[in-house]
Amino acid sequence: MTGWETAVLGGGPADGLRMKVPGRPRVIQVTYPCPIEAAPPGGVRAEAVYLYRRDYSVTTEPLRYGFDIASP
């Protein structure tokens, strides 16, 4: 496993976000909280999920991850 490296996200809701990642993950998941109207008891929450896939042509820092428009 490689150490921590800088990565940057491209496109989508987290465009330009920079972070440190361990071991060059293939996918990074970004979540965004969604407000709930009249939330039921028990701490239920809702989040939008976005995926960013690694660009394998980039082999040096910062690693690049592109927004996957087909993400769930």
PDB file of C-alpha atoms in Angstrom:
ATOM      1  CA  MET A   1       0.000   0.000   0.000  1.00  0.00           C
ATOM      2  CA  THR A   2       1.224   3.467  -0.858  1.00  0.00           C
ATOM      3  CA  GLY A   3       1.183   6.283   1.690  1.00  0.00           C
ATOM      4  CA  TRP A   4      -1.134   9.258   1.704  1.00  0.00           C
ATOM      5  CA  GLU A   5      -1.231  11.248  -1.542  1.00  0.00           C
ATOM      6  CA  THR A   6      -2.976  14.409  -2.670  1.00  0.00           C
ATOM      7  CA  ALA A   7      -5.990  13.936  -4.938  1.00  0.00           C
ATOM      8  CA  VAL A   8      -8.242  16.434  -6.687  1.00  0.00           C
ATOM      9  CA  LEU A   9     -11.832  15.879  -7.819  1.00  0.00           C
ATOM     10  CA  GLY A  10     -12.996  17.128 -11.207  1.00  0.00           C
ATOM     11  CA  GLY A  11     -16.579  17.953 -12.201  1.00  0.00           C
ATOM     12  CA  GLY A  12     -19.805  17.365 -10.342  1.00  0.00           C
ATOM     13  CA  PRO A  13     -20.756  18.878  -6.994  1.00  0.00           C
ATOM     14  CA  ALA A  14     -17.262  18.556  -5.463  1.00  0.00           C
ATOM     15  CA  ASP A  15     -15.335  20.044  -8.419  1.00  0.00           C
ATOM     16  CA  GLY A  16     -11.877  21.214  -7.359  1.00  0.00           C
ATOM     17  CA  LEU A  17     -11.981  19.597  -3.915  1.00  0.00           C
ATOM     18  CA  ARG A  18      -8.494  18.531  -2.793  1.00  0.00           C
ATOM     19  CA  MET A  19      -7.857  15.827  -0.216  1.00  0.00           C
ATOM     20  CA  LYS A  20      -5.384  13.231   0.998  1.00  0.00           C
ATOM     21  CA  VAL A  21      -6.126   9.603   0.070  1.00  0.00           C
ATOM     22  CA  PRO A  22      -4.403   6.364   1.146  1.00  0.00           C
ATOM     23  CA  GLY A  23      -3.450   3.631  -1.299  1.00  0.00           C
ATOM     24  CA  ARG A  24      -4.812   5.194  -4.514  1.00  0.00           C
ATOM     25  CA  PRO A  25      -8.458   4.105  -4.236  1.00  0.00           C
ATOM     26  CA  ARG A  26     -10.269   3.426  -7.512  1.00  0.00           C
ATOM     27  CA  VAL A  27     -13.405   5.296  -6.435  1.00  0.00           C
ATOM     28  CA  ILE A  28     -14.126   8.130  -4.003  1.00  0.00           C
ATOM     29  CA  GLN A  29     -17.653   8.586  -2.682  1.00  0.00           C
ATOM     30  CA  VAL A  30     -18.834  12.083  -1.804  1.00  0.00           C
ATOM     31  CA  THR A  31     -22.045  12.575   0.172  1.00  0.00           C
ATOM     32  CA  TYR A  32     -24.108  15.698   0.650  1.00  0.00           C
ATOM     33  CA  PRO A  33     -26.742  15.964   3.394  1.00  0.00           C
ATOM     34  CA  CYS A  34     -30.337  16.532   2.285  1.00  0.00           C
ATOM     35  CA  PRO A  35     -32.802  18.319   4.588  1.00  0.00           C
ATOM     36  CA  ILE A  36     -35.699  16.169   5.742  1.00  0.00           C
ATOM     37  CA  GLU A  37     -39.129  17.675   6.312  1.00  0.00           C
ATOM     38  CA  ALA A  38     -40.912  16.286   9.372  1.00  0.00           C
ATOM     39  CA  ALA A  39     -38.147  13.760  10.098  1.00  0.00           C
ATOM     40  CA  PRO A  40     -39.336  10.559  11.742  1.00  0.00           C
ATOM     41  CA  PRO A  41     -37.913   9.648  15.167  1.00  0.00           C
ATOM     42  CA  GLY A  42     -34.792   7.532  15.356  1.00  0.00           C
ATOM     43  CA  GLY A  43     -32.233   9.799  13.689  1.00  0.00           C
ATOM     44  CA  VAL A  44     -33.101   9.016  10.054  1.00  0.00           C
ATOM     45  CA  ARG A  45     -31.161  11.126   7.576  1.00  0.00           C
ATOM     46  CA  ALA A  46     -30.912  11.403   3.807  1.00  0.00           C
ATOM     47  CA  GLU A  47     -27.770  12.029   1.757  1.00  0.00           C
ATOM     48  CA  ALA A  48     -27.102  12.473  -1.945  1.00  0.00           C
ATOM     49  CA  VAL A  49     -24.278  10.175  -3.119  1.00  0.00           C
ATOM     50  CA  TYR A  50     -21.792  11.033  -5.874  1.00  0.00           C
ATOM     51  CA  LEU A  51     -18.939   8.898  -7.214  1.00  0.00           C
ATOM     52  CA  TYR A  52     -15.581   9.999  -8.581  1.00  0.00           C
ATOM     53  CA  ARG A  53     -13.413   7.509 -10.484  1.00  0.00           C
ATOM     54  CA  ARG A  54      -9.652   7.605 -10.626  1.00  0.00           C
ATOM     55  CA  ASP A  55      -7.934   8.731 -13.834  1.00  0.00           C
ATOM     56  CA  TYR A  56      -5.292   6.015 -14.320  1.00  0.00           C
ATOM     57  CA  SER A  57      -3.340   8.112 -16.819  1.00  0.00           C
ATOM     58  CA  VAL A  58      -2.242  10.357 -13.921  1.00  0.00           C
ATOM     59  CA  THR A  59       0.546   8.653 -11.978  1.00  0.00           C
ATOM     60  CA  THR A  60       1.941  11.541  -9.917  1.00  0.00           C
ATOM     61  CA  GLU A  61       0.401  13.905  -7.386  1.00  0.00           C
ATOM     62  CA  PRO A  62      -2.105  15.298  -7.431  1.00  0.00           C
ATOM     63  CA  LEU A  63      -4.010  12.183  -8.418  1.00  0.00           C
ATOM     64  CA  ARG A  64      -7.120  12.996 -10.462  1.00  0.00           C
ATOM     65  CA  TYR A  65     -10.645  11.706  -9.993  1.00  0.00           C
ATOM     66  CA  GLY A  66     -13.453  12.484 -12.435  1.00  0.00           C
ATOM     67  CA  PHE A  67     -17.151  12.766 -11.657  1.00  0.00           C
ATOM     68  CA  ASP A  68     -19.132   9.687 -12.705  1.00  0.00           C
ATOM     69  CA  ILE A  69     -22.368  11.100 -14.107  1.00  0.00           C
ATOM     70  CA  ALA A  70     -23.909   7.612 -14.007  1.00  0.00           C
ATOM     71  CA  SER A  71     -23.317   7.258 -10.280  1.00  0.00           C
ATOM     72  CA  PRO A  72     -26.327   6.167  -8.237  1.00  0.00           C
TER      73      PRO A  72
END
